Coordinates of C-alpha atoms in Angstrom, one line a residue:
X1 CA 9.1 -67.0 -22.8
X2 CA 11.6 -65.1 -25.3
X3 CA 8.8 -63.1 -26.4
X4 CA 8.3 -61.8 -22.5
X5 CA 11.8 -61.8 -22.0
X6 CA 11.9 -59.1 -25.0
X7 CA 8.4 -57.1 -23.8
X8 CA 10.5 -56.6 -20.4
X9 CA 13.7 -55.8 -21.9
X10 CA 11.9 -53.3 -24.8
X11 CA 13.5 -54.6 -27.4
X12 CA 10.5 -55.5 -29.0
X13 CA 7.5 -53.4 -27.0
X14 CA 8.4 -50.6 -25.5
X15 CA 9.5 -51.6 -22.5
X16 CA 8.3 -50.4 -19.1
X17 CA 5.1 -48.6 -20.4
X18 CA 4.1 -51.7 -22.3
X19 CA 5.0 -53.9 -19.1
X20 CA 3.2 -51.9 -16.5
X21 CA 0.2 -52.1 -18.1
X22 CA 0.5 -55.9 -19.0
X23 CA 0.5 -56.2 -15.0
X24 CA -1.8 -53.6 -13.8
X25 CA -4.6 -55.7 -15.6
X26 CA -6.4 -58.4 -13.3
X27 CA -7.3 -60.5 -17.2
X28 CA -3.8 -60.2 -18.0
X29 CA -2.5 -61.7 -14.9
X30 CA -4.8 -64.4 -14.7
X31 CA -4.2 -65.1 -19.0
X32 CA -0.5 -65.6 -17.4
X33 CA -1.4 -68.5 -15.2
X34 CA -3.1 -70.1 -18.2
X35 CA -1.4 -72.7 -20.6
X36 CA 1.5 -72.0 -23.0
X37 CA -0.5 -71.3 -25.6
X38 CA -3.1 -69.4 -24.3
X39 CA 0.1 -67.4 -22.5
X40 CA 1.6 -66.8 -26.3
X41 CA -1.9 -65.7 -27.4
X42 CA -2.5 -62.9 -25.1
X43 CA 1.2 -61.9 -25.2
X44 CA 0.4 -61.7 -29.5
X45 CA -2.5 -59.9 -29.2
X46 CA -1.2 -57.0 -27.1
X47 CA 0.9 -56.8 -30.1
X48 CA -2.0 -54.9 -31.7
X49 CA -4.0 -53.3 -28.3
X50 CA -3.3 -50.0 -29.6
X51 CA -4.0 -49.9 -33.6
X52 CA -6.5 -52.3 -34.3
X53 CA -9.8 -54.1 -32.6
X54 CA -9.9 -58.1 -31.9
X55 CA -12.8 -59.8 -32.2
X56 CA -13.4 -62.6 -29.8
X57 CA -14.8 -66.0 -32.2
X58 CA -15.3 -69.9 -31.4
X59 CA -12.0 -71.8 -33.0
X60 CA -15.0 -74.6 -33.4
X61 CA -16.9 -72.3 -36.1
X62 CA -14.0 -71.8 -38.3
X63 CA -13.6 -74.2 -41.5
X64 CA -10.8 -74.1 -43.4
X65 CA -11.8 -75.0 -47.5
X66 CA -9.3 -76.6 -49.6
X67 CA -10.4 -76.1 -53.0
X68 CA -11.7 -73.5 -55.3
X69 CA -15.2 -75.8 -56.1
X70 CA -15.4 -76.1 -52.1
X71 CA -15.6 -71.8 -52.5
X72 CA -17.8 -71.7 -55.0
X73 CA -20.3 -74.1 -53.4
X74 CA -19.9 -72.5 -50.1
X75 CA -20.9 -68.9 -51.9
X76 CA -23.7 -71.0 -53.6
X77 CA -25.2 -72.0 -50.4
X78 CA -24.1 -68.8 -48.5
X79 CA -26.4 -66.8 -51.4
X80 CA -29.4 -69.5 -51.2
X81 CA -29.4 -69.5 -47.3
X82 CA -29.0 -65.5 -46.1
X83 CA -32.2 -64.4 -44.9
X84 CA -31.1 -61.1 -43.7
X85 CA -28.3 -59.6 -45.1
X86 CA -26.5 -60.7 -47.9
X87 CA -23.2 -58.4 -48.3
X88 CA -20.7 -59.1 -51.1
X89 CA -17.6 -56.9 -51.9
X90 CA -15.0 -58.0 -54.7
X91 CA -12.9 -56.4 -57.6
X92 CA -15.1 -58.0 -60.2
X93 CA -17.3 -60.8 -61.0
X94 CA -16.7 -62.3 -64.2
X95 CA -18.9 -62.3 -67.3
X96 CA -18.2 -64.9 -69.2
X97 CA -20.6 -67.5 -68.3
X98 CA -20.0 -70.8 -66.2
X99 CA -20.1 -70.8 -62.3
X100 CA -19.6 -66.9 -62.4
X101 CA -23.0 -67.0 -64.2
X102 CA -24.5 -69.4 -61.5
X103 CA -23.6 -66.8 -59.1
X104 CA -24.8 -63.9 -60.7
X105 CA -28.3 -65.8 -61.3
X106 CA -28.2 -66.8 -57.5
X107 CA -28.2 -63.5 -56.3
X108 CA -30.6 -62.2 -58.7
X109 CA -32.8 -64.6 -57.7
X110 CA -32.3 -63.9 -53.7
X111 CA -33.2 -60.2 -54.5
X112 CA -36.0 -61.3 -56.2
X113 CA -37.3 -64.0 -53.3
X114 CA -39.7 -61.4 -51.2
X115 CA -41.6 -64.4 -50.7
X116 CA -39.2 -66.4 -49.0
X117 CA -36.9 -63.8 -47.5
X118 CA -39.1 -60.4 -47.2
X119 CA -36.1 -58.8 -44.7
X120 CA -33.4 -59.7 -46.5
X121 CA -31.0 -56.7 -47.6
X122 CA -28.4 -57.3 -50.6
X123 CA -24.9 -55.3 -51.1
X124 CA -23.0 -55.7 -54.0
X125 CA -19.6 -53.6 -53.4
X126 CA -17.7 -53.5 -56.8
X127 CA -14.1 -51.4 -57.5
X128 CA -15.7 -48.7 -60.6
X129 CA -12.6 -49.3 -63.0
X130 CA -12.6 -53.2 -63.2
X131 CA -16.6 -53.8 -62.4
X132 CA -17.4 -51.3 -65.5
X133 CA -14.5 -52.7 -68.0
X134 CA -16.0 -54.0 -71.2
X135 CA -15.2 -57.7 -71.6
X136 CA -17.3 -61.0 -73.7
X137 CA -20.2 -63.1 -72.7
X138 CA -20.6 -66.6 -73.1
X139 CA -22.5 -65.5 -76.0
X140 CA -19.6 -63.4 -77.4
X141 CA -21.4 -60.1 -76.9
X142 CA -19.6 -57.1 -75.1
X143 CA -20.7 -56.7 -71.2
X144 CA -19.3 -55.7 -67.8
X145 CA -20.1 -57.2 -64.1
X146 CA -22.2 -53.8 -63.1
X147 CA -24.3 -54.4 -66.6
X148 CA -25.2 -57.9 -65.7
X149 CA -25.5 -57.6 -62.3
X150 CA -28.5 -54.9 -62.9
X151 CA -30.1 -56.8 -65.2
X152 CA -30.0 -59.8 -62.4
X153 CA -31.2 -58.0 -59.2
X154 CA -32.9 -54.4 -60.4
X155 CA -35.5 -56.1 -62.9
X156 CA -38.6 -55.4 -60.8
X157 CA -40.0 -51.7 -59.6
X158 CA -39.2 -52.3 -56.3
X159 CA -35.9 -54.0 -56.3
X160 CA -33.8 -50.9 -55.5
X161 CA -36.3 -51.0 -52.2
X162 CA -33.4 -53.6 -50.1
X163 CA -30.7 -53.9 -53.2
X164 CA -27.8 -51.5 -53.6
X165 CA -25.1 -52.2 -56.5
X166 CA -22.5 -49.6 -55.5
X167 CA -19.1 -49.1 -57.9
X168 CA -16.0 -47.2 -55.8
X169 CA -14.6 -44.7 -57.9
X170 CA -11.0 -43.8 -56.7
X171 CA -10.4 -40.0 -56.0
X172 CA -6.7 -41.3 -57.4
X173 CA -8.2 -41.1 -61.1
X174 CA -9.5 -38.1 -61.9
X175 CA -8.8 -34.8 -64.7
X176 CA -6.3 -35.8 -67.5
X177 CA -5.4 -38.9 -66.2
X178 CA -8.7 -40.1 -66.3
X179 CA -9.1 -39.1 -69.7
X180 CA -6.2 -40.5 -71.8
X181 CA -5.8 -43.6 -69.8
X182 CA -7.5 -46.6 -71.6
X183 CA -10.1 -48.0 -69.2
X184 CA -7.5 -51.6 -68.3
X185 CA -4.6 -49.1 -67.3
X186 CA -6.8 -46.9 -65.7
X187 CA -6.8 -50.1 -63.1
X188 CA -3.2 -49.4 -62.4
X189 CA -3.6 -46.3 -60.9
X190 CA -5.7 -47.6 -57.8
X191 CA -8.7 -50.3 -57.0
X192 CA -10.9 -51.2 -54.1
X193 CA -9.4 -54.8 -53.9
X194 CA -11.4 -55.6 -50.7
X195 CA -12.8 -59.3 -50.6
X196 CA -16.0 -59.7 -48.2
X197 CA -18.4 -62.5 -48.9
X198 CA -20.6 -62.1 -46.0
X199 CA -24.7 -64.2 -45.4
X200 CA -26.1 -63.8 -42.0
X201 CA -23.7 -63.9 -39.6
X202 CA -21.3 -65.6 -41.5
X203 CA -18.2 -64.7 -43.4
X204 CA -15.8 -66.1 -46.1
X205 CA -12.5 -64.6 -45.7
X206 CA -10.8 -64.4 -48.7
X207 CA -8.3 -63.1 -51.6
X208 CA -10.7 -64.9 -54.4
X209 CA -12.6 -62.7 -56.8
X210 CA -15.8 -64.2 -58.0
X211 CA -14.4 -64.9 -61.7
X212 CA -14.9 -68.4 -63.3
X213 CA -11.0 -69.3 -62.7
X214 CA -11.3 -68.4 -59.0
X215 CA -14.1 -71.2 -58.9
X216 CA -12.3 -74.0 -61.2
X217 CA -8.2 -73.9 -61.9
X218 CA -7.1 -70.7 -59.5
X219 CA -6.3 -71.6 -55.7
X220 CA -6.8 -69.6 -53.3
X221 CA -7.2 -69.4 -49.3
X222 CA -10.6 -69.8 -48.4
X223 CA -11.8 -69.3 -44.4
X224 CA -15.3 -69.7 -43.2
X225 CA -16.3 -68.1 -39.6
X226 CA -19.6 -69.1 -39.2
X227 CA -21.9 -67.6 -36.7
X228 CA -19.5 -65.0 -35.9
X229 CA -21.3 -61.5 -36.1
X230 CA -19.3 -59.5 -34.3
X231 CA -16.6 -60.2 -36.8
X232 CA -19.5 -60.0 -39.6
X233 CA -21.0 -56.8 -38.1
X234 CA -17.2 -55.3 -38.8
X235 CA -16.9 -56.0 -42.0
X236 CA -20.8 -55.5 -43.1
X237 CA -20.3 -51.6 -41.5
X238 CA -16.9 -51.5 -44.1
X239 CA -18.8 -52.3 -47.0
X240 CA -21.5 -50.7 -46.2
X241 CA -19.6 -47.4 -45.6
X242 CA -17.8 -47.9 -48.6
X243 CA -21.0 -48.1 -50.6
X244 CA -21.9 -45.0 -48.9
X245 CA -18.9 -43.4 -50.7
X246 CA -19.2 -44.9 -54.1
X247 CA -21.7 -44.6 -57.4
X248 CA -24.3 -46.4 -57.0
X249 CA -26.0 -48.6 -60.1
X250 CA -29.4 -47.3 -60.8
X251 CA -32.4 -49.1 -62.9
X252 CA -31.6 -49.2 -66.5
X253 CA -27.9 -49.0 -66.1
X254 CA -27.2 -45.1 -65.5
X255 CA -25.1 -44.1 -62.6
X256 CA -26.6 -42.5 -59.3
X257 CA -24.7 -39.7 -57.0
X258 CA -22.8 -41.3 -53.3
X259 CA -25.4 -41.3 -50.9
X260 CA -22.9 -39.7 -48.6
X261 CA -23.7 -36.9 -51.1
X262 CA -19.7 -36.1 -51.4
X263 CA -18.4 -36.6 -55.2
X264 CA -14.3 -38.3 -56.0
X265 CA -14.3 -36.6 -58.5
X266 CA -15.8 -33.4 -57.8
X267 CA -14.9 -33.4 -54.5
X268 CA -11.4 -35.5 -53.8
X269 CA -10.4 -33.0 -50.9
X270 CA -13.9 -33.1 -48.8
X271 CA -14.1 -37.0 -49.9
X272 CA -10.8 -37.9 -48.7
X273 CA -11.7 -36.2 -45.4
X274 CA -15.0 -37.7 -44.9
X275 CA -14.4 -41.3 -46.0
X276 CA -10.6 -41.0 -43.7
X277 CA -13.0 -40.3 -40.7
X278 CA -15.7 -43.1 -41.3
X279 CA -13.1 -45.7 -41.6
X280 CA -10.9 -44.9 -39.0
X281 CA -14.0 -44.3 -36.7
X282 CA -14.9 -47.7 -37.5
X283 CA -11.3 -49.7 -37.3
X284 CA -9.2 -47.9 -34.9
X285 CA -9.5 -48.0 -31.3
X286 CA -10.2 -44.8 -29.1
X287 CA -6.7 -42.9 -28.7
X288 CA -5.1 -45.3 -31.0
X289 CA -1.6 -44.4 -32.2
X290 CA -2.6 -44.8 -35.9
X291 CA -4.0 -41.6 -35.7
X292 CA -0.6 -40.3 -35.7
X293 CA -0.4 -42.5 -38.8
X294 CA 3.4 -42.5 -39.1
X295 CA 4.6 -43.4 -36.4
X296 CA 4.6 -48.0 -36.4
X297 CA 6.3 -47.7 -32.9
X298 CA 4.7 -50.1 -30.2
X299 CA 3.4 -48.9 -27.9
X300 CA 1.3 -45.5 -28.9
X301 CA 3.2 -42.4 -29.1
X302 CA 2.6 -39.8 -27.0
X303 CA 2.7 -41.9 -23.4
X304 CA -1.0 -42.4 -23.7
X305 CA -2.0 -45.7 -22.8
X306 CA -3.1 -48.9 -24.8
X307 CA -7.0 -48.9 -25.2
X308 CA -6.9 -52.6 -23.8
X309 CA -11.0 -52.0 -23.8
X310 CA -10.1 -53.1 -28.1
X311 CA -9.4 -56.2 -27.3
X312 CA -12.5 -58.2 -25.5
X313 CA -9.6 -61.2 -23.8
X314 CA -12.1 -61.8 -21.5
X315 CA -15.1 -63.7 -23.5
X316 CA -16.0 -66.9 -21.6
X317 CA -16.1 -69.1 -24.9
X318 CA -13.7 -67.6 -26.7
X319 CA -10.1 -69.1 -27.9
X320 CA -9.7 -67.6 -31.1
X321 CA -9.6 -63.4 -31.9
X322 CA -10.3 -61.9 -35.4
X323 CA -8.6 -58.9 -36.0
X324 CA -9.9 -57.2 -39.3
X325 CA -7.2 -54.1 -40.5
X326 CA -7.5 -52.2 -43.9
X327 CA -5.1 -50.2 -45.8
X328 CA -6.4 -47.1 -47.7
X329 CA -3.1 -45.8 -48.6
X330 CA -4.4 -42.9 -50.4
X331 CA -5.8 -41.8 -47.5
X332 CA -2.8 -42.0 -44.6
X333 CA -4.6 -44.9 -43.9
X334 CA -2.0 -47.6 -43.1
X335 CA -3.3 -49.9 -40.4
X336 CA -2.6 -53.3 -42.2
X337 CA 1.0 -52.3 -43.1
X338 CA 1.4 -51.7 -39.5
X339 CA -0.4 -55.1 -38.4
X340 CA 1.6 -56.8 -40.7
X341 CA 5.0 -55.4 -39.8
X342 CA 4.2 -56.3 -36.3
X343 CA 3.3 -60.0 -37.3
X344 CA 6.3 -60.3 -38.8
X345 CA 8.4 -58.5 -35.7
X346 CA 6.6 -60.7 -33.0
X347 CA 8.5 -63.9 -34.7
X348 CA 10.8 -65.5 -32.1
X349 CA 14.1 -66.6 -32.9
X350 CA 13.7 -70.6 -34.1
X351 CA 10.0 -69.7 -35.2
X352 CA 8.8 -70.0 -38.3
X353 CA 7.1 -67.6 -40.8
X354 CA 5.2 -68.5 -44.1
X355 CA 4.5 -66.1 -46.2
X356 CA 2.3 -66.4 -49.2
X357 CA 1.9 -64.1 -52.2
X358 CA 0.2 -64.3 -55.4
X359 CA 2.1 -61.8 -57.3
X360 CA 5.6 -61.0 -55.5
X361 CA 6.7 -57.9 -54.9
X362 CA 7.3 -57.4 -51.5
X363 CA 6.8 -54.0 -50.2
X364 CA 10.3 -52.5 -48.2
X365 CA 8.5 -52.0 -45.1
X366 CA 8.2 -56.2 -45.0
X367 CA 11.9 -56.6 -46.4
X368 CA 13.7 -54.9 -44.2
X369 CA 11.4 -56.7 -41.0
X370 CA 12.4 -60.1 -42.6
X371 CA 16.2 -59.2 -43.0
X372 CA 15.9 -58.1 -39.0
X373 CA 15.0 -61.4 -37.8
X374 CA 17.7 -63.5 -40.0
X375 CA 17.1 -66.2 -37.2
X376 CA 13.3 -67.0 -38.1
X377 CA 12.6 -69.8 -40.3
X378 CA 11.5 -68.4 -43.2
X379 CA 9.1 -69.7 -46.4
X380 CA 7.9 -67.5 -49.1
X381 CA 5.3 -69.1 -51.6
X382 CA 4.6 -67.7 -54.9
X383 CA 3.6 -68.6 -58.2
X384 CA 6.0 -69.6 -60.8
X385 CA 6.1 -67.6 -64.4
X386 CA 3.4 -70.7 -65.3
X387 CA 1.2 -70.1 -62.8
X388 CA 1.3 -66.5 -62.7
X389 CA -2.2 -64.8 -63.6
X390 CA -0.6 -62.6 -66.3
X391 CA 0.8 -65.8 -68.2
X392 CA 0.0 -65.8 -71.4
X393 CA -2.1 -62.3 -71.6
X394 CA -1.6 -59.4 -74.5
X395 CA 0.3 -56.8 -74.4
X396 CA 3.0 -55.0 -71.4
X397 CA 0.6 -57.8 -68.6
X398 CA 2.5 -60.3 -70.5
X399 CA 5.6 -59.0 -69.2
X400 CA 4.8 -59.4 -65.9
X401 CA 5.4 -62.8 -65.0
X402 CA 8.9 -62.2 -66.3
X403 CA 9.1 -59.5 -64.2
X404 CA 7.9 -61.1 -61.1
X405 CA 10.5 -63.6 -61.6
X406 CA 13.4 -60.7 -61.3
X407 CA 11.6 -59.2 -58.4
X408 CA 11.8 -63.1 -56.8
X409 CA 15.8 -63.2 -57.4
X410 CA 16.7 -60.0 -55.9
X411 CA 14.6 -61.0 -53.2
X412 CA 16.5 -64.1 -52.5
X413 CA 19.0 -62.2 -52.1
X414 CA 18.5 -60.2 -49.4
X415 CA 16.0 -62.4 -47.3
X416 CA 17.8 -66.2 -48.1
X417 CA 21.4 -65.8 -49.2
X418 CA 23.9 -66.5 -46.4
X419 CA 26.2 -64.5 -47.6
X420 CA 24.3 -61.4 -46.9
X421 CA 22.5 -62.6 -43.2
X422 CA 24.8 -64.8 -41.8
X423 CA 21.8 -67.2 -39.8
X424 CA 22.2 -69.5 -37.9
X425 CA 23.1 -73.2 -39.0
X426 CA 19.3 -74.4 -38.3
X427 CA 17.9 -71.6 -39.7
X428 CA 15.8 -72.4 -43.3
X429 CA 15.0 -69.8 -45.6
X430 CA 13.5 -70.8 -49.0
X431 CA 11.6 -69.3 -51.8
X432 CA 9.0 -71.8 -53.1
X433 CA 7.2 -71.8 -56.4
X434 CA 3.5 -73.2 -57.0
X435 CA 3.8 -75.6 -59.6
X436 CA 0.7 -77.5 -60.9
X437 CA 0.0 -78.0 -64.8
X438 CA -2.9 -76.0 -66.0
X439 CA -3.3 -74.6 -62.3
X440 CA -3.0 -70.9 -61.5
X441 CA -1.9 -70.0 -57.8
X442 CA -3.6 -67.0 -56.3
X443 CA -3.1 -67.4 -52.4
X444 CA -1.6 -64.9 -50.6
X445 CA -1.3 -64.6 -46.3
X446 CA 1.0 -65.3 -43.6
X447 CA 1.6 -68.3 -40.7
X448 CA 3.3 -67.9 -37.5
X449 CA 4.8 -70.9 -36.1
X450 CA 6.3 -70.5 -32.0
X451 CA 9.6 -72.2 -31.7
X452 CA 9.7 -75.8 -31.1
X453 CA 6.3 -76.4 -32.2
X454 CA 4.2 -77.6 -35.6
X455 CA 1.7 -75.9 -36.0
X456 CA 1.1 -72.0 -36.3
X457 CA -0.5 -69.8 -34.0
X458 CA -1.0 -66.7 -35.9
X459 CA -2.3 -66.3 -39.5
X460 CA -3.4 -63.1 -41.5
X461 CA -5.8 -63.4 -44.6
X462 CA -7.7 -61.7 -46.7
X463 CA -6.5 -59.0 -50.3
X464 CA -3.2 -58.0 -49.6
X465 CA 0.1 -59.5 -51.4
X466 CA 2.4 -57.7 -49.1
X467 CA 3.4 -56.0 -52.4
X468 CA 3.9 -52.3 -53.8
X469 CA 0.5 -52.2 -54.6
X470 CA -1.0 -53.4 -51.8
X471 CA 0.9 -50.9 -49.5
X472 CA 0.8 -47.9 -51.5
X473 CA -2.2 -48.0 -54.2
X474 CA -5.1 -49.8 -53.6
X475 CA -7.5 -50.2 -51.1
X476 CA -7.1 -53.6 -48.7
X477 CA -8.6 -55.5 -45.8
X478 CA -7.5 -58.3 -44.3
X479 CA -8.2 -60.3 -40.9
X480 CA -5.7 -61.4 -38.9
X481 CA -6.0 -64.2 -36.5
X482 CA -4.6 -65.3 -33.2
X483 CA -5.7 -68.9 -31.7
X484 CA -4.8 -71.5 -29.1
X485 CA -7.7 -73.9 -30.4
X486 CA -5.7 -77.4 -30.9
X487 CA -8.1 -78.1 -34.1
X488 CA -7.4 -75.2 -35.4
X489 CA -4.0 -75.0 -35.2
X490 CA -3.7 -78.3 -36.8
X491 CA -6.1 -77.2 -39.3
X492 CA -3.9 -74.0 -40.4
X493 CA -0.7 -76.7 -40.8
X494 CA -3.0 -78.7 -42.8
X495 CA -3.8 -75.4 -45.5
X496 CA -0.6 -74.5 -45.6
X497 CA 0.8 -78.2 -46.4
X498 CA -1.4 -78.6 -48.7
X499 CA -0.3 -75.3 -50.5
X500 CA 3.8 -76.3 -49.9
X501 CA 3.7 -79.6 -51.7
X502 CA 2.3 -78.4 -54.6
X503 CA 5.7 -76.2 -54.9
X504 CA 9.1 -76.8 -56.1
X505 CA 12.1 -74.6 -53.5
X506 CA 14.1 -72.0 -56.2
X507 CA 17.5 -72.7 -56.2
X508 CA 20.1 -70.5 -55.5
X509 CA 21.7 -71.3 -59.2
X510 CA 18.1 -70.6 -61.2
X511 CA 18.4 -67.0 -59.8
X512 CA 21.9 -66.5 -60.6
X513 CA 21.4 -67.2 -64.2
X514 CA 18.2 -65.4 -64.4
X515 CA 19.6 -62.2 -63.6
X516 CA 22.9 -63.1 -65.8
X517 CA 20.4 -63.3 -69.0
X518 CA 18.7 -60.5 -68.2
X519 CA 19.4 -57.5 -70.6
X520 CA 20.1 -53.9 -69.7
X521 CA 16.1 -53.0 -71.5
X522 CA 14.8 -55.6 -69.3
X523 CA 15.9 -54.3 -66.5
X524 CA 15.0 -51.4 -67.3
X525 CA 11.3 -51.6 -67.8
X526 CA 11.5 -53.6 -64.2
X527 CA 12.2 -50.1 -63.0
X528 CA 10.0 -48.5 -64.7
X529 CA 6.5 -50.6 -63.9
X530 CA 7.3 -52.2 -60.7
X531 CA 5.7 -49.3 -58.7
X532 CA 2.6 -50.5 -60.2
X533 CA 3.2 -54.0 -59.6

């Protein structure tokens, strides 16, 4: 009821335009009679009536996987099963043999199955930087995922016929820049980082690449909606579009024009313009206030009133909604940031958000939401300097585990110390590290928890990290979902367990010191690269 109490008020959502509306709608004021938890459902979804579409799905036909072997042999029988569309869209997939191999040969061999699966179509959605970077083989020999991809599914004449291999080349990288930039920094500058592993009518939602770590020692968040096309229809159309806009791998290796017949390169102005209206055609609702893309406000600027048509409340079977956003920063796209600020604003004083990053570097947008609600329980999960993806690597990426570290103290700071929030007594706010020998932690999403209650009602999932990067560089997509299925619920405590007790909470004294130690040049080059981190 807090959360009503502050929709009437307008606090939180704008008052008596935002109210009005809630009433004036026959499905609202039945939702109203419903349970508690349907009640807090509906009241969480208007959160996002007027930026974003939600997608009605069965809480029964979502699995939650636990382990990065349970992804790879869900992808494994995902590839072998799709008889219709097969739509994959990652940073990379790795080259150097073992269950990245298995899945390159498995979807060389479904493009080649006419016999078996005549109508299926394949998409392979690569970002141009990373899927074109030269690394090893199993076999020691010098290779990239575009160059072994082809060789898997364009071997025959008529393979390009219902294949398309598609690298996104960023209109970020061009001139100069392009030039003197060796081809791993060259990925700092911007990547498509969107994760959609898609058969059927059924979707993995992700953060995983399809490297051989992200199958054996790197953990991840791994979601399965099966049968869910209206959710797989979305994010099919993305990647599709996306494909659209980006080179496409011809026979033989050489590189093929955008079928959209507009060039990054070339034509960054025109492209910008053309891909901006595709996308937001395709993820923002009619009259939605993201086309004024500044203004985060709730509800749409302007007076003009929520497109409640977005969200379909009123499915018979539904008790679960799918809301997929994207962030395409370089293109005033900025729908996730704005879903996300609004996930973490909807938290109700005693509630508890858990927040999880792979590499943390929390955007300010997300800072200064946290430090507004100092009376929300708060858990941040990250990975410690161990189990950092950079540990261990060559060059300035082996400073970045280090650096990630300083980020995590200041952070502290201003989102756990006392001192600076004064919370409430009751109130817990921890940073937690992922500790497990030899492990790697790569999960990254967000858990809403109602006051007085175990298990969360809200999660988002999908690329982001909630980080500079994510917000301001690269290309994202995430889903976020809202459910009131019992199952589920318990299943999303479950996932999120299972991640916490693999972690050790930082103490206040570790940070101290860290930043006592910490020289002047250190500090220094933090400043310097953590726009890129």
């Amino acid at each position: 009821m807090l959360l009503l109490q502050r929709m009437i008020s307008g606090r939180k959502m704008g008052g008596f335009f935002f109210l009005r509306s809630l009433l004036c709608s026959e499905t609202w004021s039945r939702a109203l009679c419903s349970s508690s938890s349907s009640n807090e459902v509906k009241l969480l979804l208007n959160q996002f009536v007027d930026v974003a579409h939600a997608l009605p799905v069965k809480g029964s036909n979502v699995e939650i996987l636990r382990t990065p072997k349970d992804f790879f042999d869900t992808m494994m029988k995902g590839i072998g099963r799709a008889r219709t569309r097969l739509t994959i869209a990652s940073l990379y997939i790795g080259t150097g043999g073992g269950c990245s191999s298995q899945i390159m040969n498995a979807l060389g061999e479904a493009a080649n199955d006419w016999k078996n699966r005549p109508d299926l179509k394949l998409t392979v959605l690569l970002d141009g930087s990373r899927g074109t970077r030269r690394s090893l083989d199993r076999d020691g020999l010098p290779t990239s995922s575009a160059e072994q991809l082809g060789k898997a599914m364009l071997n025959t004449d008529n393979a390009e016929s219902r294949t398309r291999i598609s690298l996104y080349q960023t209109p970020a990288l061009q001139g100069l820049l392009k030039k003197v930039l060796p081809p791993r920094v060259r990925e700092v500058v911007s990547v498509c980082h969107l994760k959609v592993y898609l058969f059927d009518d059924d979707v993995i939602l992700t953060g995983a690449n399809l490297s051989n770590n992200y199958f054996t020692i790197r953990q991840d968040r791994y979601m399965v909606l099966k049968e869910s096309k209206a959710v797989a229809d979305k994010l099919d159309a993305l990647v599709q579009t996306m494909s659209d806009f980006s080179l496409g791998l011809g026979r033989s290796g050489y590189l093929l024009n955008p079928p959209a017949n507009v060039h990054p390169i070339k034509q960054p102005l025109k492209f910008r313009d053309q891909l901006w209206k595709k996308i937001t055609a395709l993820f923002y609702p009619a009259n939605s206030a993201l086309f004024n893309w500044w203004i985060p406000a709730r509800p749409a600027v302007g007076g003009r009133k929520p497109d409640t048509n977005s969200l379909d409340i009123g499915a018979d079977d539904a008790d679960t909604w799918v809301i997929p956003v994207v962030q395409f920063a370089h293109f005033h796209i900025r729908q996730d940031e704005i879903c996300t600020l609004r996930c973490l604003g909807a938290a109700e004083p005693g509630g508890r958000i858990q927040l999880a990053s792979a590499y943390l570097n929390l955007a300010s947008p997300f800072q200064r939401a946290l430090v507004r609600s100092p009376n929300v329980n708060l858990e941040i999960l990250t990975a410690s300097p161990q189990a950092n993806g950079f540990f261990g690597a060559k060059g300035i990426s082996g400073f970045f585990p280090t650096a990630y570290s300083l980020v995590m103290a200041q952070l502290w700071k201003k989102l756990c110390s006392r001192k600076n929030l004064h919370f409430h007594p009751s109130i817990e706010r921890q940073i937690l590290e992922y500790h497990r020998d030899k492990w790697q932690f790569h999960a990254k999403g967000i858990w809403y928890t109602p006051p007085n209650e175990t298990h969360p009602i809200l999660t988002a999932v999908g690329s982001p990290n909630f980080g500079h990067r994510s917000v301001y560089r690269d290309i994202e997509a995430q889903a976020i979902m809202v459910t009131s299925n019992p199952e589920l619920r318990k299943k999303l405590y479950h996932e999120v367990h299972d991640l916490t007790k693999e972690c050790v909470p930082v103490q206040e004294e570790k940070l101290v010191e860290l930043q006592r130690n910490t020289g002047s040049t250190l500090k220094l080059a933090l400043k310097l690269v953590r726009g890129f981190l």
